[in-house]
Amino acid sequence: MTDRSATVFVADDNPSILQGLDRALKVTGYNVRTATSGRAVLKLLEESEDVPDLLLLDVMMPEMTGLEVLRTLRLDPRWVDIPVVLITATNDGALPVSALRDGAVDFLTKPFRLDELLARVERHVLRNQELKRAREQARMRLQAIDLIRELNRVVTADEMFHLVTSRTSEILGVGRCSVLVVHAGEQVARVAASSEAELVEGLELDLSLYPEVREALETRRPVVVRDVGLSPLFDGVRGEWERRGLVTPLRSVIVVPFPISENVTGLFVERATVDEPLLGDEAAELAERVVEAIVQACGRVQLFQKLVDQRKQLHDLAHTDELTGCDTRRSIVGYLSRQFEAAQRTGAPLSIVLLDLDRFKEINDSCGHLAGDAALRALGSWLCTEGLNANERAGRYGGDEFVVVLPGMAPPAAKAFAERARAHFAGIPFVFGEVTVRASLSAGVVSWPDADAGTADELISLADTALYQAKQGGRNRICMAATAAAA
């Protein structure tokens, strides 16, 4: 059956015929707009927000004939697909042939039988609506294919959820699509992603106010509500909406559940307000295709994340000293080289501190290697967790020596850092059996461009010389490398 809310434009310069057609079509249930000339029809089309489902045009009209209107329509991409039925009082046998060749879908001769005209109108409107639905389905399927291709490129669940909500909102022409996450046994849903991210993302929804979501969770099946105002599913919450001031102009909603993990369910939700396109079969099909793609992508994202985690573990093993948690020698030297090249390009200062535990061999010999390891771990732990800022790095250079790279730090601040490290380490009591030991460290500090160094190795060499001076000066102290000016 035809959707009788369809719109029909009628044009005829005979007031009696125009009035009769207007009344008959409206009684049948159509929305009708009338015009008395060809140009008036074109004006109606320009002013109308929606394209009509059918035009009924008299052939002989002032200003423009029905045939001229027809030819104009077929040259305009906005109106080229509107079905046109021409009506004429002439008996010219060539006229129907010409009209059909120009794109008319039908031709009637006056006087016509009203029941026949209404039957033809219904047939052509129905055919046009079916064609519109087919085109809309084709459009959505093509855009769904594009969306699925885009999903194949995402590497995180967060990116995936944001992509499907924003793109689906665009495809449907609605303001809100979202992904909800519900944990088993909980009565709230969290908005994981939304096309209205700035308004609702991260929001927790009380499920008692969302019967469509509860229905999808309980049945594990899609829920399609074309008219929220008439759906009995919402009978129990409308009063609560009003009491809480949550009256919403919601027109239709579609919810499709999907598994995320054993105890977590995701829900893909499409919502349309009263001033947005109705969510029908095409929107429901799109939602299910999107969810299928999400489920497949989730598996791929989890596999990708597992590979990333494995690679990170291998990277950490290769670049992290197992005992101290600091960088390995190779890793810290590589970082220093990159930072030194950057400093040379920008002219920003760069400092390094070479730390060395005092009398480390005596600790090992008197208290055992486990005691020495404990001292190394204590210094490494402080450097990695408290001592350094984001772009500062520490690495175990060898044995009991540590290199600390301090990008952007001038000599006074570098010396202050070394002093802070010395004071912290000197204050740690190490208890080995019944023996309590206070360890200490010495440090050599060098800063570029004050120091005369052209490579990272030369910087380390200068820091090593300063460290040697600290050791020779009595240990438990800091020495600065000679500057280029002093040299």
Coordinates of C-alpha atoms in Angstrom, one line a residue:
M1 CA 0.0 0.0 0.0
T2 CA 1.0 3.6 -0.6
D3 CA 2.1 5.8 2.2
R4 CA -0.8 8.2 2.1
S5 CA 1.2 10.9 3.8
A6 CA 2.9 11.3 0.4
T7 CA 2.9 14.7 -1.3
V8 CA 1.3 15.4 -4.7
F9 CA 1.6 18.7 -6.6
V10 CA -1.3 19.5 -8.9
A11 CA -1.3 22.1 -11.6
D12 CA -4.3 23.1 -13.8
D13 CA -5.5 26.4 -15.1
N14 CA -9.2 25.3 -14.7
P15 CA -10.3 26.2 -11.2
S16 CA -13.1 23.6 -11.1
I17 CA -10.8 20.7 -12.0
L18 CA -8.0 21.9 -9.7
Q19 CA -10.4 22.2 -6.8
G20 CA -11.9 18.8 -7.5
L21 CA -8.5 17.1 -7.7
D22 CA -7.3 18.9 -4.6
R23 CA -10.4 17.7 -2.6
A24 CA -10.3 14.1 -3.9
L25 CA -6.5 13.6 -3.2
K26 CA -6.8 15.1 0.3
V27 CA -9.7 12.9 1.2
T28 CA -7.7 9.9 0.0
G29 CA -4.9 11.0 2.5
Y30 CA -2.3 12.8 0.3
N31 CA -0.6 16.1 1.1
V32 CA -1.6 18.3 -1.8
R33 CA -0.1 21.6 -3.1
T34 CA -1.8 23.3 -6.1
A35 CA -0.7 25.8 -8.8
T36 CA -2.5 27.4 -11.8
S37 CA 0.4 27.7 -14.2
G38 CA 3.7 26.0 -15.1
R39 CA 5.8 28.7 -13.6
A40 CA 3.9 28.4 -10.4
V41 CA 4.7 24.7 -10.2
L42 CA 8.5 25.5 -10.5
K43 CA 8.1 28.1 -7.8
L44 CA 6.4 25.6 -5.5
L45 CA 9.3 23.2 -6.1
E46 CA 11.9 25.9 -5.3
E47 CA 10.0 26.8 -2.1
S48 CA 9.3 23.3 -0.9
E49 CA 11.7 21.7 1.7
D50 CA 10.9 18.2 0.4
V51 CA 10.7 16.8 -3.1
P52 CA 7.1 15.7 -3.9
D53 CA 6.2 12.1 -4.6
L54 CA 4.2 13.0 -7.8
L55 CA 3.3 15.8 -10.1
L56 CA -0.1 16.0 -11.9
L57 CA 0.3 18.6 -14.7
D58 CA -2.2 19.9 -17.2
V59 CA -0.6 20.1 -20.6
M60 CA -2.2 23.4 -21.7
M61 CA -1.4 26.1 -19.1
P62 CA -0.4 29.8 -19.4
E63 CA 3.2 30.9 -19.2
M64 CA 4.6 27.4 -19.5
T65 CA 2.9 24.2 -20.7
G66 CA 3.0 21.0 -18.8
L67 CA 5.4 19.6 -21.4
E68 CA 7.7 22.6 -20.9
V69 CA 7.7 22.0 -17.2
L70 CA 8.4 18.3 -17.7
R71 CA 11.4 19.1 -19.9
T72 CA 12.7 21.7 -17.3
L73 CA 12.5 19.1 -14.6
R74 CA 14.4 16.5 -16.5
L75 CA 17.3 19.0 -16.9
D76 CA 17.6 19.7 -13.1
P77 CA 19.3 17.0 -10.9
R78 CA 17.1 18.0 -7.9
W79 CA 13.9 17.1 -9.7
V80 CA 14.9 14.7 -12.5
D81 CA 13.4 11.7 -10.7
I82 CA 10.0 13.1 -9.8
P83 CA 7.3 11.1 -11.5
V84 CA 5.1 13.3 -13.7
V85 CA 1.6 12.4 -15.0
L86 CA 0.3 14.7 -17.8
I87 CA -3.4 15.5 -18.3
T88 CA -4.8 17.0 -21.5
A89 CA -8.2 17.7 -23.2
T90 CA -6.8 17.4 -26.7
N91 CA -7.1 14.3 -28.9
D92 CA -3.7 14.7 -30.5
G93 CA -2.3 11.1 -30.8
A94 CA 1.3 12.4 -31.0
L95 CA 1.1 14.2 -27.7
P96 CA 1.2 11.1 -25.4
V97 CA 4.2 9.7 -27.4
S98 CA 6.0 13.0 -27.1
A99 CA 5.2 13.2 -23.3
L100 CA 6.4 9.7 -22.6
R101 CA 9.6 10.3 -24.6
D102 CA 10.3 13.4 -22.5
G103 CA 10.0 11.4 -19.3
A104 CA 6.4 11.4 -18.2
V105 CA 5.4 8.2 -16.4
D106 CA 1.7 8.4 -17.5
F107 CA -0.8 10.3 -19.6
L108 CA -4.5 10.9 -19.1
T109 CA -7.1 12.5 -21.4
K110 CA -10.0 14.7 -20.1
P111 CA -12.6 13.9 -19.2
F112 CA -11.1 11.2 -16.9
R113 CA -12.7 8.9 -14.4
L114 CA -11.7 10.0 -10.9
D115 CA -11.3 6.4 -9.6
E116 CA -9.0 5.6 -12.5
L117 CA -6.9 8.8 -11.8
L118 CA -6.6 7.9 -8.1
A119 CA -5.6 4.3 -8.9
R120 CA -2.8 5.6 -11.3
V121 CA -1.7 8.2 -8.7
E122 CA -1.4 5.4 -6.0
R123 CA 0.5 3.2 -8.4
H124 CA 3.0 5.9 -9.4
V125 CA 3.5 7.1 -5.8
L126 CA 4.1 3.6 -4.6
R127 CA 6.6 2.9 -7.3
N128 CA 8.3 6.2 -6.5
Q129 CA 8.5 5.4 -2.8
E130 CA 9.9 2.0 -3.5
L131 CA 12.5 3.5 -5.8
K132 CA 13.4 6.1 -3.1
R133 CA 13.8 3.3 -0.6
A134 CA 15.9 1.3 -3.0
R135 CA 18.2 4.3 -3.6
E136 CA 18.4 5.0 0.1
Q137 CA 19.3 1.4 0.8
A138 CA 22.0 1.5 -2.0
R139 CA 23.4 4.7 -0.6
M140 CA 23.6 3.4 2.9
R141 CA 25.1 0.1 1.8
L142 CA 27.8 1.9 -0.2
Q143 CA 28.6 4.2 2.7
A144 CA 28.5 1.2 5.1
I145 CA 31.1 -0.5 2.9
D146 CA 33.2 2.6 3.1
L147 CA 32.8 2.7 6.8
I148 CA 33.8 -0.9 7.2
R149 CA 36.9 -0.2 5.1
E150 CA 37.8 2.6 7.4
L151 CA 37.3 0.3 10.4
N152 CA 39.9 -2.0 8.9
R153 CA 42.5 0.7 9.5
V154 CA 41.8 1.5 13.1
V155 CA 44.1 0.1 15.8
T156 CA 42.3 0.9 19.1
A157 CA 38.8 0.3 20.4
D158 CA 38.4 4.0 21.3
E159 CA 39.3 5.1 17.7
M160 CA 36.9 2.5 16.3
F161 CA 33.9 3.6 18.5
H162 CA 34.4 7.2 17.6
L163 CA 34.6 6.4 13.9
V164 CA 31.4 4.4 13.8
T165 CA 29.3 6.9 15.8
S166 CA 30.4 10.0 13.8
R167 CA 30.2 8.4 10.4
T168 CA 26.8 6.7 11.1
S169 CA 25.4 10.0 12.3
E170 CA 26.5 11.6 9.0
I171 CA 25.0 8.7 6.9
L172 CA 21.6 8.8 8.6
G173 CA 21.5 12.6 9.0
V174 CA 20.7 12.4 12.7
G175 CA 22.4 14.2 15.6
R176 CA 23.2 11.3 17.9
C177 CA 24.7 7.9 17.5
S178 CA 26.5 6.3 20.4
V179 CA 28.2 3.3 21.8
L180 CA 27.2 2.3 25.3
V181 CA 29.0 -0.1 27.6
V182 CA 27.3 -2.1 30.3
H183 CA 28.9 -4.4 32.9
A184 CA 27.1 -7.5 34.0
G185 CA 24.8 -6.9 37.0
E186 CA 25.0 -3.1 36.8
Q187 CA 22.0 -0.8 36.3
V188 CA 23.9 2.0 34.5
A189 CA 25.4 2.3 31.0
R190 CA 28.4 4.3 30.3
V191 CA 28.6 6.3 27.0
A192 CA 31.9 5.1 25.5
A193 CA 31.6 7.2 22.3
S194 CA 29.1 9.5 20.8
S195 CA 28.7 11.7 17.8
E196 CA 27.9 14.4 20.4
A197 CA 31.2 13.7 22.3
E198 CA 31.4 17.1 23.9
L199 CA 28.0 16.7 25.5
V200 CA 27.5 13.1 26.6
E201 CA 30.8 11.1 26.3
G202 CA 31.6 9.5 29.7
L203 CA 28.1 10.1 31.0
E204 CA 26.5 7.3 33.0
L205 CA 22.9 6.5 32.1
D206 CA 20.3 5.2 34.5
L207 CA 18.9 2.1 32.7
S208 CA 15.6 2.5 34.4
L209 CA 14.9 5.4 32.1
Y210 CA 16.0 3.5 28.9
P211 CA 13.6 0.6 28.3
E212 CA 14.9 0.1 24.8
V213 CA 18.4 -0.5 26.2
R214 CA 17.2 -2.9 28.8
E215 CA 15.2 -4.8 26.2
A216 CA 18.3 -5.2 24.0
L217 CA 20.3 -6.4 27.0
E218 CA 17.7 -8.9 28.1
T219 CA 16.9 -10.3 24.7
R220 CA 20.4 -10.0 23.2
R221 CA 18.6 -8.9 20.0
P222 CA 18.2 -5.6 18.1
V223 CA 15.4 -3.3 19.3
V224 CA 13.8 -1.1 16.6
V225 CA 11.3 1.6 17.8
R226 CA 10.1 3.6 14.8
D227 CA 7.7 5.8 16.9
V228 CA 8.7 6.3 20.5
G229 CA 5.5 8.3 21.2
L230 CA 3.3 5.3 20.3
S231 CA 5.5 2.5 21.5
P232 CA 4.1 0.6 24.6
L233 CA 7.8 -0.1 25.5
F234 CA 8.0 3.4 26.8
D235 CA 4.7 3.5 28.7
G236 CA 6.3 2.9 32.1
V237 CA 8.9 5.7 31.8
R238 CA 7.0 8.6 30.2
G239 CA 5.7 9.8 33.6
E240 CA 9.2 9.5 35.1
W241 CA 10.6 11.5 32.2
E242 CA 8.1 14.3 32.9
R243 CA 8.8 14.1 36.7
R244 CA 12.5 14.5 36.2
G245 CA 12.1 17.1 33.5
L246 CA 13.5 14.8 30.9
V247 CA 10.8 15.1 28.3
T248 CA 12.6 14.5 25.0
P249 CA 11.5 15.1 21.4
L250 CA 12.7 11.6 20.6
R251 CA 11.1 10.2 17.5
S252 CA 12.7 6.8 16.9
V253 CA 15.5 4.7 18.2
I254 CA 17.5 1.6 17.2
V255 CA 19.6 -0.4 19.7
V256 CA 21.9 -3.3 18.6
P257 CA 23.8 -5.2 21.4
F258 CA 27.2 -6.9 20.8
P259 CA 29.6 -8.7 23.1
I260 CA 32.8 -7.0 24.3
S261 CA 33.9 -9.5 26.9
E262 CA 32.4 -12.2 29.1
N263 CA 31.0 -9.6 31.5
V264 CA 30.8 -6.5 29.4
T265 CA 28.1 -5.8 26.7
G266 CA 28.3 -3.0 24.1
L267 CA 25.3 -1.4 22.5
F268 CA 25.3 0.5 19.3
V269 CA 22.5 3.1 19.5
E270 CA 20.9 5.3 16.7
R271 CA 18.5 8.1 17.8
A272 CA 16.4 10.5 15.8
T273 CA 14.5 13.5 17.2
V274 CA 11.2 14.6 15.8
D275 CA 12.8 17.0 13.4
E276 CA 15.2 14.4 11.9
P277 CA 14.6 11.6 9.4
L278 CA 12.7 8.6 10.6
L279 CA 14.8 5.6 11.4
G280 CA 13.4 2.7 9.4
D281 CA 14.5 -0.6 7.9
E282 CA 17.6 1.0 6.2
A283 CA 18.8 2.5 9.5
A284 CA 18.3 -0.9 11.2
E285 CA 20.2 -2.7 8.5
L286 CA 23.0 -0.2 8.7
A287 CA 23.2 -0.6 12.5
E288 CA 23.5 -4.4 12.2
R289 CA 26.2 -4.1 9.5
V290 CA 28.1 -1.7 11.7
V291 CA 27.9 -4.0 14.7
E292 CA 29.1 -6.9 12.6
A293 CA 32.1 -4.8 11.6
I294 CA 32.6 -3.7 15.2
V295 CA 32.7 -7.3 16.5
Q296 CA 35.2 -8.3 13.8
A297 CA 37.3 -5.2 14.4
C298 CA 37.2 -5.8 18.1
G299 CA 38.9 -9.2 17.6
R300 CA 41.4 -7.7 15.3
V301 CA 42.1 -4.8 17.7
Q302 CA 42.6 -7.2 20.6
L303 CA 45.0 -9.2 18.5
F304 CA 46.8 -6.1 17.5
Q305 CA 47.0 -4.9 21.1
K306 CA 48.4 -8.3 22.1
L307 CA 51.1 -8.0 19.5
V308 CA 51.8 -4.4 20.6
D309 CA 52.1 -5.6 24.2
Q310 CA 54.4 -8.4 23.2
R311 CA 56.6 -6.0 21.2
K312 CA 56.7 -3.6 24.1
Q313 CA 57.8 -6.5 26.4
L314 CA 60.5 -7.4 24.0
H315 CA 61.5 -3.7 23.6
D316 CA 61.6 -3.3 27.4
L317 CA 63.8 -6.4 27.8
A318 CA 66.2 -5.1 25.1
H319 CA 66.3 -1.5 26.4
T320 CA 65.8 -1.8 30.2
D321 CA 68.4 -2.9 32.7
E322 CA 66.8 -5.8 34.6
L323 CA 68.4 -5.0 37.9
T324 CA 67.9 -1.2 38.2
G325 CA 65.0 -0.5 35.9
C326 CA 67.0 2.2 34.1
D327 CA 67.9 2.1 30.4
T328 CA 70.7 -0.2 29.2
R329 CA 74.0 1.3 28.2
R330 CA 73.1 1.1 24.5
S331 CA 69.7 2.7 25.0
I332 CA 70.9 5.6 27.1
V333 CA 73.9 6.3 24.7
G334 CA 71.4 6.3 21.8
Y335 CA 69.1 8.7 23.6
L336 CA 72.0 11.0 24.5
S337 CA 73.2 11.1 20.9
R338 CA 69.7 12.1 19.7
Q339 CA 69.3 14.8 22.3
F340 CA 72.8 16.1 21.5
E341 CA 72.0 16.4 17.8
A342 CA 68.7 18.2 18.7
A343 CA 70.6 20.6 21.0
Q344 CA 73.1 21.4 18.3
R345 CA 70.3 22.2 15.9
T346 CA 68.3 24.4 18.3
G347 CA 71.1 25.8 20.5
A348 CA 69.3 24.6 23.7
P349 CA 71.5 23.6 26.6
L350 CA 72.1 19.9 27.4
S351 CA 73.6 18.5 30.5
I352 CA 74.7 15.0 31.6
V353 CA 75.5 13.7 35.0
L354 CA 77.8 10.6 35.5
L355 CA 77.0 9.0 38.8
D356 CA 79.2 6.4 40.5
L357 CA 78.7 4.6 43.8
D358 CA 81.7 5.1 46.2
R359 CA 83.6 2.1 47.4
F360 CA 81.1 -0.3 45.7
K361 CA 83.7 -3.1 45.6
E362 CA 84.0 -2.9 49.4
I363 CA 80.2 -3.3 49.8
N364 CA 80.3 -6.4 47.6
D365 CA 83.3 -7.8 49.4
S366 CA 82.1 -7.2 52.9
C367 CA 78.4 -7.7 52.6
G368 CA 78.0 -9.8 49.5
H369 CA 76.8 -9.2 46.0
L370 CA 73.2 -9.1 47.1
A371 CA 74.0 -6.0 49.1
G372 CA 75.6 -4.4 46.1
D373 CA 72.6 -5.2 44.0
A374 CA 70.3 -3.7 46.7
A375 CA 72.3 -0.4 46.5
L376 CA 72.1 -0.3 42.7
R377 CA 68.4 -1.0 42.8
A378 CA 67.8 1.8 45.3
L379 CA 69.6 4.4 43.1
G380 CA 67.9 3.1 39.9
S381 CA 64.5 3.1 41.5
W382 CA 64.8 6.7 42.7
L383 CA 66.1 7.9 39.3
C384 CA 63.2 6.2 37.4
T385 CA 60.3 7.0 39.7
E386 CA 61.1 10.3 41.5
G387 CA 64.3 11.9 40.4
L388 CA 63.6 12.7 36.7
N389 CA 61.1 14.7 34.7
A390 CA 59.3 13.4 31.5
N391 CA 62.1 14.0 29.0
E392 CA 65.0 13.2 31.3
R393 CA 66.5 9.7 31.2
A394 CA 68.8 7.6 33.2
G395 CA 70.7 4.5 32.2
R396 CA 73.2 2.1 33.8
Y397 CA 76.4 2.8 32.0
G398 CA 78.3 -0.1 33.4
G399 CA 78.9 -1.8 36.8
D400 CA 78.0 0.9 39.4
E401 CA 78.0 3.9 36.9
F402 CA 74.8 5.7 35.8
V403 CA 74.4 8.3 33.1
V404 CA 71.6 10.8 33.4
V405 CA 70.6 12.9 30.4
L406 CA 69.1 16.3 31.1
P407 CA 67.8 18.0 28.0
G408 CA 67.3 21.8 28.2
M409 CA 69.1 22.0 31.6
A410 CA 71.9 24.6 32.2
P411 CA 74.9 24.0 34.5
P412 CA 73.5 25.3 37.8
A413 CA 70.3 23.2 37.5
A414 CA 72.4 20.1 36.5
K415 CA 74.7 20.5 39.5
A416 CA 71.6 21.0 41.7
F417 CA 70.1 17.7 40.4
A418 CA 73.4 15.9 41.0
E419 CA 73.6 17.2 44.6
R420 CA 70.0 16.1 45.1
A421 CA 70.8 12.6 44.0
R422 CA 73.9 12.5 46.2
A423 CA 72.0 13.7 49.3
H424 CA 69.2 11.3 48.7
F425 CA 71.5 8.3 48.3
A426 CA 73.6 9.3 51.3
G427 CA 70.5 9.3 53.5
I428 CA 69.5 5.6 52.7
P429 CA 70.4 3.1 55.5
F430 CA 71.2 -0.3 53.9
V431 CA 70.7 -3.1 56.4
F432 CA 72.6 -6.3 55.6
G433 CA 72.0 -8.9 58.3
E434 CA 73.1 -7.2 61.5
V435 CA 75.2 -4.6 59.6
T436 CA 73.8 -1.1 58.7
V437 CA 75.7 0.6 55.9
R438 CA 75.5 4.2 54.7
A439 CA 76.6 4.3 51.0
S440 CA 77.5 7.4 49.0
L441 CA 78.1 8.4 45.5
S442 CA 80.1 10.9 43.5
A443 CA 79.2 12.6 40.3
G444 CA 80.7 14.4 37.3
V445 CA 78.6 17.0 35.6
V446 CA 79.0 18.5 32.1
S447 CA 76.9 20.9 30.1
W448 CA 76.8 21.9 26.5
P449 CA 77.4 24.4 24.9
D450 CA 79.6 25.5 27.9
A451 CA 81.8 22.4 27.5
D452 CA 84.0 22.0 24.4
A453 CA 82.4 18.8 23.0
G454 CA 81.5 17.9 19.4
T455 CA 80.0 14.5 20.0
A456 CA 78.0 12.6 22.6
D457 CA 81.1 10.4 23.4
E458 CA 83.1 13.6 24.1
L459 CA 80.5 14.8 26.5
I460 CA 80.6 11.5 28.4
S461 CA 84.4 11.7 28.4
L462 CA 84.3 15.1 30.0
A463 CA 81.8 13.9 32.6
D464 CA 84.1 11.0 33.3
T465 CA 87.0 13.3 33.9
A466 CA 84.9 15.4 36.3
L467 CA 83.8 12.2 38.1
Y468 CA 87.4 11.2 38.5
Q469 CA 88.2 14.5 40.1
A470 CA 85.3 14.0 42.5
K471 CA 86.7 10.6 43.5
Q472 CA 90.2 12.0 43.9
G473 CA 88.8 14.9 46.0
G474 CA 87.5 12.6 48.7
R475 CA 84.3 11.0 47.2
N476 CA 80.7 11.8 48.1
R477 CA 80.9 15.0 46.1
I478 CA 80.1 16.7 42.8
C479 CA 82.5 18.1 40.3
M480 CA 81.7 20.2 37.2
A481 CA 83.6 19.6 33.9
A482 CA 85.8 22.4 32.7
T483 CA 84.1 24.8 30.4
A484 CA 85.3 25.8 27.0
A485 CA 86.1 29.3 28.3
A486 CA 88.2 28.0 31.2
A487 CA 90.1 25.6 28.8

